[in-house]
């Protein structure tokens, strides 16, 4: 086996493993939020991730980089982890894990919009079409959002719609943090950024989590779910993600977005008996097409057509 073939297989293995871990995060968040509540679940997640990443940070000798840029890293950690994790946990109180993961696939679209507004990084025509297609898919999905807990009517329907809005708010927060990282954290070692962001998120969520801590001790099942969420789906996933970027580049790493909902829907159906509706699959296909176009993974032949006419 050639060296290039081996390297290709390694990044593909990392890609699938990362998608499997991030897909499982929606399952674990839903299990944890049911007993801990939204904010305590998010707080426990980032606290465990911090405890896992800190030794890695010092072993890699990237502590000085974190100490030098701690203000920016901690603040961006609120937008990159603290706020979106809390919003997703809140959404998963009423939405299925698969539906939340499908909405999470819009992150690259929000990233493109924020970069356009912040850096005047205007998307080309193909990407603009992708943005429109993607948000049409989200609107269609939100119009008939499905929940395994209740009928989409009355208070239940309003709660589900609020959950969809919370998911989209989390995706927007990810988009803002991506541009903020590009603007303020360029050149800083990735492990320092990852660890510092979890520390910032922990500080941000600590007091609200203590205030809203459940009166009854959550079960061992819920604690195990949050332990896996913090160590595997956050700590290990961060390391895999940055290694994937180093091996395969940002464009290939971005394709993990398309795989995460597949794993999340599968986990939800198998472990939580969540229904998979035809409408949900159709809207997911529209959203994936929009994301593929808006991120440049797939391009429409606008320029080619113009050349032929000339």
mmCIF file with all atom_site columns, N, CA and C in Angstrom, residues 60-123:
data_model
loop_
_atom_site.group_PDB
_atom_site.id
_atom_site.type_symbol
_atom_site.label_atom_id
_atom_site.label_alt_id
_atom_site.label_comp_id
_atom_site.label_asym_id
_atom_site.label_entity_id
_atom_site.label_seq_id
_atom_site.pdbx_PDB_ins_code
_atom_site.Cartn_x
_atom_site.Cartn_y
_atom_site.Cartn_z
_atom_site.occupancy
_atom_site.B_iso_or_equiv
_atom_site.pdbx_formal_charge
_atom_site.auth_seq_id
_atom_site.auth_comp_id
_atom_site.auth_asym_id
_atom_site.auth_atom_id
_atom_site.pdbx_PDB_model_num
ATOM 1   N N  . UNK A 1 60  ? 1.193   19.071 25.407 1.00 0.00 ? 60  UNK A N  1
ATOM 2   C CA . UNK A 1 60  ? 1.588   19.642 24.114 1.00 0.00 ? 60  UNK A CA 1
ATOM 3   C C  . UNK A 1 60  ? 2.340   20.962 24.283 1.00 0.00 ? 60  UNK A C  1
ATOM 4   N N  . UNK A 1 61  ? 2.478   21.425 25.521 1.00 0.00 ? 61  UNK A N  1
ATOM 5   C CA . UNK A 1 61  ? 3.198   22.660 25.857 1.00 0.00 ? 61  UNK A CA 1
ATOM 6   C C  . UNK A 1 61  ? 2.610   23.879 25.133 1.00 0.00 ? 61  UNK A C  1
ATOM 7   N N  . UNK A 1 62  ? 1.287   23.936 25.093 1.00 0.00 ? 62  UNK A N  1
ATOM 8   C CA . UNK A 1 62  ? 0.614   25.072 24.467 1.00 0.00 ? 62  UNK A CA 1
ATOM 9   C C  . UNK A 1 62  ? -0.020  26.001 25.508 1.00 0.00 ? 62  UNK A C  1
ATOM 10  N N  . UNK A 1 63  ? 0.307   25.769 26.784 1.00 0.00 ? 63  UNK A N  1
ATOM 11  C CA . UNK A 1 63  ? -0.204  26.626 27.847 1.00 0.00 ? 63  UNK A CA 1
ATOM 12  C C  . UNK A 1 63  ? 0.157   28.096 27.669 1.00 0.00 ? 63  UNK A C  1
ATOM 13  N N  . UNK A 1 64  ? 1.420   28.427 27.288 1.00 0.00 ? 64  UNK A N  1
ATOM 14  C CA . UNK A 1 64  ? 1.782   29.840 27.099 1.00 0.00 ? 64  UNK A CA 1
ATOM 15  C C  . UNK A 1 64  ? 0.933   30.543 26.036 1.00 0.00 ? 64  UNK A C  1
ATOM 16  N N  . UNK A 1 65  ? 0.556   29.832 24.987 1.00 0.00 ? 65  UNK A N  1
ATOM 17  C CA . UNK A 1 65  ? -0.283  30.443 23.955 1.00 0.00 ? 65  UNK A CA 1
ATOM 18  C C  . UNK A 1 65  ? -1.654  30.803 24.510 1.00 0.00 ? 65  UNK A C  1
ATOM 19  N N  . UNK A 1 66  ? -2.203  29.941 25.349 1.00 0.00 ? 66  UNK A N  1
ATOM 20  C CA . UNK A 1 66  ? -3.495  30.233 25.982 1.00 0.00 ? 66  UNK A CA 1
ATOM 21  C C  . UNK A 1 66  ? -3.366  31.406 26.944 1.00 0.00 ? 66  UNK A C  1
ATOM 22  N N  . UNK A 1 67  ? -2.274  31.420 27.708 1.00 0.00 ? 67  UNK A N  1
ATOM 23  C CA . UNK A 1 67  ? -2.077  32.514 28.669 1.00 0.00 ? 67  UNK A CA 1
ATOM 24  C C  . UNK A 1 67  ? -1.917  33.861 27.961 1.00 0.00 ? 67  UNK A C  1
ATOM 25  N N  . UNK A 1 68  ? -1.296  33.864 26.801 1.00 0.00 ? 68  UNK A N  1
ATOM 26  C CA . UNK A 1 68  ? -1.055  35.108 26.075 1.00 0.00 ? 68  UNK A CA 1
ATOM 27  C C  . UNK A 1 68  ? -2.333  35.682 25.462 1.00 0.00 ? 68  UNK A C  1
ATOM 28  N N  . UNK A 1 69  ? -3.237  34.814 25.010 1.00 0.00 ? 69  UNK A N  1
ATOM 29  C CA . UNK A 1 69  ? -4.439  35.260 24.299 1.00 0.00 ? 69  UNK A CA 1
ATOM 30  C C  . UNK A 1 69  ? -5.715  34.878 25.050 1.00 0.00 ? 69  UNK A C  1
ATOM 31  N N  . UNK A 1 70  ? -5.660  34.772 26.359 1.00 0.00 ? 70  UNK A N  1
ATOM 32  C CA . UNK A 1 70  ? -6.759  34.179 27.118 1.00 0.00 ? 70  UNK A CA 1
ATOM 33  C C  . UNK A 1 70  ? -8.068  34.960 26.993 1.00 0.00 ? 70  UNK A C  1
ATOM 34  N N  . UNK A 1 71  ? -8.007  36.283 26.907 1.00 0.00 ? 71  UNK A N  1
ATOM 35  C CA . UNK A 1 71  ? -9.246  37.061 26.857 1.00 0.00 ? 71  UNK A CA 1
ATOM 36  C C  . UNK A 1 71  ? -10.054 36.744 25.601 1.00 0.00 ? 71  UNK A C  1
ATOM 37  N N  . UNK A 1 72  ? -9.409  36.795 24.451 1.00 0.00 ? 72  UNK A N  1
ATOM 38  C CA . UNK A 1 72  ? -10.115 36.524 23.198 1.00 0.00 ? 72  UNK A CA 1
ATOM 39  C C  . UNK A 1 72  ? -10.592 35.081 23.132 1.00 0.00 ? 72  UNK A C  1
ATOM 40  N N  . UNK A 1 73  ? -9.738  34.141 23.584 1.00 0.00 ? 73  UNK A N  1
ATOM 41  C CA . UNK A 1 73  ? -10.106 32.726 23.515 1.00 0.00 ? 73  UNK A CA 1
ATOM 42  C C  . UNK A 1 73  ? -11.305 32.424 24.402 1.00 0.00 ? 73  UNK A C  1
ATOM 43  N N  . UNK A 1 74  ? -11.308 32.948 25.620 1.00 0.00 ? 74  UNK A N  1
ATOM 44  C CA . UNK A 1 74  ? -12.420 32.687 26.534 1.00 0.00 ? 74  UNK A CA 1
ATOM 45  C C  . UNK A 1 74  ? -13.722 33.294 26.029 1.00 0.00 ? 74  UNK A C  1
ATOM 46  N N  . UNK A 1 75  ? -13.643 34.516 25.488 1.00 0.00 ? 75  UNK A N  1
ATOM 47  C CA . UNK A 1 75  ? -14.855 35.159 24.979 1.00 0.00 ? 75  UNK A CA 1
ATOM 48  C C  . UNK A 1 75  ? -15.415 34.415 23.766 1.00 0.00 ? 75  UNK A C  1
ATOM 49  N N  . UNK A 1 76  ? -14.532 34.008 22.872 1.00 0.00 ? 76  UNK A N  1
ATOM 50  C CA . UNK A 1 76  ? -14.994 33.258 21.699 1.00 0.00 ? 76  UNK A CA 1
ATOM 51  C C  . UNK A 1 76  ? -15.530 31.892 22.119 1.00 0.00 ? 76  UNK A C  1
ATOM 52  N N  . UNK A 1 77  ? -15.011 31.353 23.217 1.00 0.00 ? 77  UNK A N  1
ATOM 53  C CA . UNK A 1 77  ? -15.519 30.083 23.733 1.00 0.00 ? 77  UNK A CA 1
ATOM 54  C C  . UNK A 1 77  ? -16.983 30.151 24.124 1.00 0.00 ? 77  UNK A C  1
ATOM 55  N N  . UNK A 1 78  ? -17.434 31.334 24.546 1.00 0.00 ? 78  UNK A N  1
ATOM 56  C CA . UNK A 1 78  ? -18.852 31.507 24.879 1.00 0.00 ? 78  UNK A CA 1
ATOM 57  C C  . UNK A 1 78  ? -19.700 31.322 23.620 1.00 0.00 ? 78  UNK A C  1
ATOM 58  N N  . UNK A 1 79  ? -19.265 31.932 22.503 1.00 0.00 ? 79  UNK A N  1
ATOM 59  C CA . UNK A 1 79  ? -20.023 31.838 21.249 1.00 0.00 ? 79  UNK A CA 1
ATOM 60  C C  . UNK A 1 79  ? -19.823 30.496 20.566 1.00 0.00 ? 79  UNK A C  1
ATOM 61  N N  . UNK A 1 80  ? -18.674 29.857 20.785 1.00 0.00 ? 80  UNK A N  1
ATOM 62  C CA . UNK A 1 80  ? -18.356 28.612 20.096 1.00 0.00 ? 80  UNK A CA 1
ATOM 63  C C  . UNK A 1 80  ? -18.861 27.380 20.834 1.00 0.00 ? 80  UNK A C  1
ATOM 64  N N  . UNK A 1 81  ? -19.048 27.481 22.153 1.00 0.00 ? 81  UNK A N  1
ATOM 65  C CA . UNK A 1 81  ? -19.453 26.312 22.936 1.00 0.00 ? 81  UNK A CA 1
ATOM 66  C C  . UNK A 1 81  ? -20.567 26.620 23.927 1.00 0.00 ? 81  UNK A C  1
ATOM 67  N N  . UNK A 1 82  ? -20.347 27.602 24.788 1.00 0.00 ? 82  UNK A N  1
ATOM 68  C CA . UNK A 1 82  ? -21.294 27.850 25.870 1.00 0.00 ? 82  UNK A CA 1
ATOM 69  C C  . UNK A 1 82  ? -22.714 28.110 25.405 1.00 0.00 ? 82  UNK A C  1
ATOM 70  N N  . UNK A 1 83  ? -22.890 29.111 24.569 1.00 0.00 ? 83  UNK A N  1
ATOM 71  C CA . UNK A 1 83  ? -24.231 29.485 24.114 1.00 0.00 ? 83  UNK A CA 1
ATOM 72  C C  . UNK A 1 83  ? -24.855 28.424 23.207 1.00 0.00 ? 83  UNK A C  1
ATOM 73  N N  . UNK A 1 84  ? -24.153 27.941 22.158 1.00 0.00 ? 84  UNK A N  1
ATOM 74  C CA . UNK A 1 84  ? -24.799 26.939 21.297 1.00 0.00 ? 84  UNK A CA 1
ATOM 75  C C  . UNK A 1 84  ? -25.117 25.628 22.007 1.00 0.00 ? 84  UNK A C  1
ATOM 76  N N  . UNK A 1 85  ? -24.236 25.179 22.907 1.00 0.00 ? 85  UNK A N  1
ATOM 77  C CA . UNK A 1 85  ? -24.526 23.940 23.636 1.00 0.00 ? 85  UNK A CA 1
ATOM 78  C C  . UNK A 1 85  ? -25.794 24.100 24.471 1.00 0.00 ? 85  UNK A C  1
ATOM 79  N N  . UNK A 1 86  ? -25.931 25.253 25.141 1.00 0.00 ? 86  UNK A N  1
ATOM 80  C CA . UNK A 1 86  ? -27.118 25.498 25.961 1.00 0.00 ? 86  UNK A CA 1
ATOM 81  C C  . UNK A 1 86  ? -28.377 25.553 25.100 1.00 0.00 ? 86  UNK A C  1
ATOM 82  N N  . UNK A 1 87  ? -28.284 26.196 23.931 1.00 0.00 ? 87  UNK A N  1
ATOM 83  C CA . UNK A 1 87  ? -29.447 26.308 23.048 1.00 0.00 ? 87  UNK A CA 1
ATOM 84  C C  . UNK A 1 87  ? -29.858 24.954 22.495 1.00 0.00 ? 87  UNK A C  1
ATOM 85  N N  . UNK A 1 88  ? -28.901 24.128 22.119 1.00 0.00 ? 88  UNK A N  1
ATOM 86  C CA . UNK A 1 88  ? -29.238 22.794 21.621 1.00 0.00 ? 88  UNK A CA 1
ATOM 87  C C  . UNK A 1 88  ? -29.860 21.931 22.726 1.00 0.00 ? 88  UNK A C  1
ATOM 88  N N  . UNK A 1 89  ? -29.329 22.028 23.939 1.00 0.00 ? 89  UNK A N  1
ATOM 89  C CA . UNK A 1 89  ? -29.912 21.263 25.045 1.00 0.00 ? 89  UNK A CA 1
ATOM 90  C C  . UNK A 1 89  ? -31.349 21.704 25.309 1.00 0.00 ? 89  UNK A C  1
ATOM 91  N N  . UNK A 1 90  ? -31.599 23.005 25.222 1.00 0.00 ? 90  UNK A N  1
ATOM 92  C CA . UNK A 1 90  ? -32.966 23.504 25.390 1.00 0.00 ? 90  UNK A CA 1
ATOM 93  C C  . UNK A 1 90  ? -33.868 22.969 24.277 1.00 0.00 ? 90  UNK A C  1
ATOM 94  N N  . UNK A 1 91  ? -33.376 22.994 23.040 1.00 0.00 ? 91  UNK A N  1
ATOM 95  C CA . UNK A 1 91  ? -34.171 22.519 21.905 1.00 0.00 ? 91  UNK A CA 1
ATOM 96  C C  . UNK A 1 91  ? -34.501 21.039 22.033 1.00 0.00 ? 91  UNK A C  1
ATOM 97  N N  . UNK A 1 92  ? -33.563 20.257 22.565 1.00 0.00 ? 92  UNK A N  1
ATOM 98  C CA . UNK A 1 92  ? -33.757 18.819 22.650 1.00 0.00 ? 92  UNK A CA 1
ATOM 99  C C  . UNK A 1 92  ? -34.731 18.410 23.737 1.00 0.00 ? 92  UNK A C  1
ATOM 100 N N  . UNK A 1 93  ? -35.220 19.358 24.498 1.00 0.00 ? 93  UNK A N  1
ATOM 101 C CA . UNK A 1 93  ? -36.307 19.064 25.436 1.00 0.00 ? 93  UNK A CA 1
ATOM 102 C C  . UNK A 1 93  ? -37.613 18.813 24.698 1.00 0.00 ? 93  UNK A C  1
ATOM 103 N N  . UNK A 1 94  ? -37.723 19.322 23.458 1.00 0.00 ? 94  UNK A N  1
ATOM 104 C CA . UNK A 1 94  ? -38.960 19.167 22.684 1.00 0.00 ? 94  UNK A CA 1
ATOM 105 C C  . UNK A 1 94  ? -38.743 18.562 21.303 1.00 0.00 ? 94  UNK A C  1
ATOM 106 N N  . UNK A 1 95  ? -37.546 18.675 20.748 1.00 0.00 ? 95  UNK A N  1
ATOM 107 C CA . UNK A 1 95  ? -37.270 18.148 19.412 1.00 0.00 ? 95  UNK A CA 1
ATOM 108 C C  . UNK A 1 95  ? -36.564 16.806 19.496 1.00 0.00 ? 95  UNK A C  1
ATOM 109 N N  . UNK A 1 96  ? -36.684 16.018 18.448 1.00 0.00 ? 96  UNK A N  1
ATOM 110 C CA . UNK A 1 96  ? -35.927 14.772 18.370 1.00 0.00 ? 96  UNK A CA 1
ATOM 111 C C  . UNK A 1 96  ? -34.461 15.083 18.092 1.00 0.00 ? 96  UNK A C  1
ATOM 112 N N  . UNK A 1 97  ? -33.583 14.161 18.474 1.00 0.00 ? 97  UNK A N  1
ATOM 113 C CA . UNK A 1 97  ? -32.153 14.378 18.261 1.00 0.00 ? 97  UNK A CA 1
ATOM 114 C C  . UNK A 1 97  ? -31.823 14.428 16.772 1.00 0.00 ? 97  UNK A C  1
ATOM 115 N N  . UNK A 1 98  ? -32.531 13.626 15.966 1.00 0.00 ? 98  UNK A N  1
ATOM 116 C CA . UNK A 1 98  ? -32.294 13.635 14.524 1.00 0.00 ? 98  UNK A CA 1
ATOM 117 C C  . UNK A 1 98  ? -32.653 14.958 13.885 1.00 0.00 ? 98  UNK A C  1
ATOM 118 N N  . UNK A 1 99  ? -33.785 15.531 14.288 1.00 0.00 ? 99  UNK A N  1
ATOM 119 C CA . UNK A 1 99  ? -34.212 16.818 13.741 1.00 0.00 ? 99  UNK A CA 1
ATOM 120 C C  . UNK A 1 99  ? -33.233 17.920 14.116 1.00 0.00 ? 99  UNK A C  1
ATOM 121 N N  . UNK A 1 100 ? -32.768 17.925 15.373 1.00 0.00 ? 100 UNK A N  1
ATOM 122 C CA . UNK A 1 100 ? -31.793 18.932 15.804 1.00 0.00 ? 100 UNK A CA 1
ATOM 123 C C  . UNK A 1 100 ? -30.496 18.808 15.012 1.00 0.00 ? 100 UNK A C  1
ATOM 124 N N  . UNK A 1 101 ? -30.086 17.575 14.718 1.00 0.00 ? 101 UNK A N  1
ATOM 125 C CA . UNK A 1 101 ? -28.856 17.375 13.953 1.00 0.00 ? 101 UNK A CA 1
ATOM 126 C C  . UNK A 1 101 ? -29.006 17.852 12.514 1.00 0.00 ? 101 UNK A C  1
ATOM 127 N N  . UNK A 1 102 ? -30.186 17.653 11.925 1.00 0.00 ? 102 UNK A N  1
ATOM 128 C CA . UNK A 1 102 ? -30.433 18.149 10.567 1.00 0.00 ? 102 UNK A CA 1
ATOM 129 C C  . UNK A 1 102 ? -30.330 19.672 10.542 1.00 0.00 ? 102 UNK A C  1
ATOM 130 N N  . UNK A 1 103 ? -30.919 20.331 11.546 1.00 0.00 ? 103 UNK A N  1
ATOM 131 C CA . UNK A 1 103 ? -30.827 21.794 11.617 1.00 0.00 ? 103 UNK A CA 1
ATOM 132 C C  . UNK A 1 103 ? -29.387 22.243 11.848 1.00 0.00 ? 103 UNK A C  1
ATOM 133 N N  . UNK A 1 104 ? -28.618 21.455 12.584 1.00 0.00 ? 104 UNK A N  1
ATOM 134 C CA . UNK A 1 104 ? -27.212 21.773 12.827 1.00 0.00 ? 104 UNK A CA 1
ATOM 135 C C  . UNK A 1 104 ? -26.403 21.791 11.531 1.00 0.00 ? 104 UNK A C  1
ATOM 136 N N  . UNK A 1 105 ? -26.897 21.092 10.501 1.00 0.00 ? 105 UNK A N  1
ATOM 137 C CA . UNK A 1 105 ? -26.194 21.063 9.213  1.00 0.00 ? 105 UNK A CA 1
ATOM 138 C C  . UNK A 1 105 ? -26.188 22.419 8.526  1.00 0.00 ? 105 UNK A C  1
ATOM 139 N N  . UNK A 1 106 ? -26.966 23.382 9.030  1.00 0.00 ? 106 UNK A N  1
ATOM 140 C CA . UNK A 1 106 ? -26.989 24.720 8.430  1.00 0.00 ? 106 UNK A CA 1
ATOM 141 C C  . UNK A 1 106 ? -25.836 25.602 8.918  1.00 0.00 ? 106 UNK A C  1
ATOM 142 N N  . UNK A 1 107 ? -25.008 25.100 9.810  1.00 0.00 ? 107 UNK A N  1
ATOM 143 C CA . UNK A 1 107 ? -23.902 25.909 10.348 1.00 0.00 ? 107 UNK A CA 1
ATOM 144 C C  . UNK A 1 107 ? -23.042 26.537 9.249  1.00 0.00 ? 107 UNK A C  1
ATOM 145 N N  . UNK A 1 108 ? -22.604 25.782 8.215  1.00 0.00 ? 108 UNK A N  1
ATOM 146 C CA . UNK A 1 108 ? -21.790 26.418 7.174  1.00 0.00 ? 108 UNK A CA 1
ATOM 147 C C  . UNK A 1 108 ? -22.512 27.555 6.450  1.00 0.00 ? 108 UNK A C  1
ATOM 148 N N  . UNK A 1 109 ? -23.829 27.457 6.315  1.00 0.00 ? 109 UNK A N  1
ATOM 149 C CA . UNK A 1 109 ? -24.582 28.534 5.669  1.00 0.00 ? 109 UNK A CA 1
ATOM 150 C C  . UNK A 1 109 ? -24.557 29.798 6.522  1.00 0.00 ? 109 UNK A C  1
ATOM 151 N N  . UNK A 1 110 ? -24.767 29.635 7.821  1.00 0.00 ? 110 UNK A N  1
ATOM 152 C CA . UNK A 1 110 ? -24.681 30.795 8.705  1.00 0.00 ? 110 UNK A CA 1
ATOM 153 C C  . UNK A 1 110 ? -23.260 31.354 8.731  1.00 0.00 ? 110 UNK A C  1
ATOM 154 N N  . UNK A 1 111 ? -22.276 30.454 8.665  1.00 0.00 ? 111 UNK A N  1
ATOM 155 C CA . UNK A 1 111 ? -20.890 30.908 8.611  1.00 0.00 ? 111 UNK A CA 1
ATOM 156 C C  . UNK A 1 111 ? -20.624 31.759 7.381  1.00 0.00 ? 111 UNK A C  1
ATOM 157 N N  . UNK A 1 112 ? -21.199 31.352 6.232  1.00 0.00 ? 112 UNK A N  1
ATOM 158 C CA . UNK A 1 112 ? -21.025 32.123 5.000  1.00 0.00 ? 112 UNK A CA 1
ATOM 159 C C  . UNK A 1 112 ? -21.699 33.490 5.107  1.00 0.00 ? 112 UNK A C  1
ATOM 160 N N  . UNK A 1 113 ? -22.876 33.546 5.719  1.00 0.00 ? 113 UNK A N  1
ATOM 161 C CA . UNK A 1 113 ? -23.586 34.817 5.878  1.00 0.00 ? 113 UNK A CA 1
ATOM 162 C C  . UNK A 1 113 ? -22.823 35.770 6.799  1.00 0.00 ? 113 UNK A C  1
ATOM 163 N N  . UNK A 1 114 ? -22.324 35.236 7.918  1.00 0.00 ? 114 UNK A N  1
ATOM 164 C CA . UNK A 1 114 ? -21.579 36.082 8.860  1.00 0.00 ? 114 UNK A CA 1
ATOM 165 C C  . UNK A 1 114 ? -20.290 36.586 8.217  1.00 0.00 ? 114 UNK A C  1
ATOM 166 N N  . UNK A 1 115 ? -19.582 35.708 7.486  1.00 0.00 ? 115 UNK A N  1
ATOM 167 C CA . UNK A 1 115 ? -18.347 36.123 6.806  1.00 0.00 ? 115 UNK A CA 1
ATOM 168 C C  . UNK A 1 115 ? -18.645 37.193 5.762  1.00 0.00 ? 115 UNK A C  1
ATOM 169 N N  . UNK A 1 116 ? -19.785 37.093 5.099  1.00 0.00 ? 116 UNK A N  1
ATOM 170 C CA . UNK A 1 116 ? -20.208 38.099 4.119  1.00 0.00 ? 116 UNK A CA 1
ATOM 171 C C  . UNK A 1 116 ? -20.426 39.444 4.798  1.00 0.00 ? 116 UNK A C  1
ATOM 172 N N  . UNK A 1 117 ? -21.108 39.419 5.935  1.00 0.00 ? 117 UNK A N  1
ATOM 173 C CA . UNK A 1 117 ? -21.392 40.663 6.651  1.00 0.00 ? 117 UNK A CA 1
ATOM 174 C C  . UNK A 1 117 ? -20.146 41.239 7.319  1.00 0.00 ? 117 UNK A C  1
ATOM 175 N N  . UNK A 1 118 ? -19.280 40.379 7.844  1.00 0.00 ? 118 UNK A N  1
ATOM 176 C CA . UNK A 1 118 ? -18.134 40.826 8.633  1.00 0.00 ? 118 UNK A CA 1
ATOM 177 C C  . UNK A 1 118 ? -16.950 41.184 7.736  1.00 0.00 ? 118 UNK A C  1
ATOM 178 N N  . UNK A 1 119 ? -16.607 40.305 6.818  1.00 0.00 ? 119 UNK A N  1
ATOM 179 C CA . UNK A 1 119 ? -15.405 40.484 6.010  1.00 0.00 ? 119 UNK A CA 1
ATOM 180 C C  . UNK A 1 119 ? -15.701 40.921 4.572  1.00 0.00 ? 119 UNK A C  1
ATOM 181 N N  . UNK A 1 120 ? -16.982 41.189 4.283  1.00 0.00 ? 120 UNK A N  1
ATOM 182 C CA . UNK A 1 120 ? -17.393 41.508 2.916  1.00 0.00 ? 120 UNK A CA 1
ATOM 183 C C  . UNK A 1 120 ? -16.971 40.397 1.947  1.00 0.00 ? 120 UNK A C  1
ATOM 184 N N  . UNK A 1 121 ? -16.969 39.168 2.483  1.00 0.00 ? 121 UNK A N  1
ATOM 185 C CA . UNK A 1 121 ? -16.590 37.991 1.697  1.00 0.00 ? 121 UNK A CA 1
ATOM 186 C C  . UNK A 1 121 ? -17.829 37.500 0.952  1.00 0.00 ? 121 UNK A C  1
ATOM 187 N N  . UNK A 1 122 ? -18.158 38.193 -0.163 1.00 0.00 ? 122 UNK A N  1
ATOM 188 C CA . UNK A 1 122 ? -19.402 37.917 -0.871 1.00 0.00 ? 122 UNK A CA 1
ATOM 189 C C  . UNK A 1 122 ? -19.365 36.554 -1.555 1.00 0.00 ? 122 UNK A C  1
ATOM 190 N N  . UNK A 1 123 ? -20.377 35.702 -1.310 1.00 0.00 ? 123 UNK A N  1
ATOM 191 C CA . UNK A 1 123 ? -20.419 34.409 -2.006 1.00 0.00 ? 123 UNK A CA 1
ATOM 192 C C  . UNK A 1 123 ? -20.672 34.605 -3.499 1.00 0.00 ? 123 UNK A C  1
#
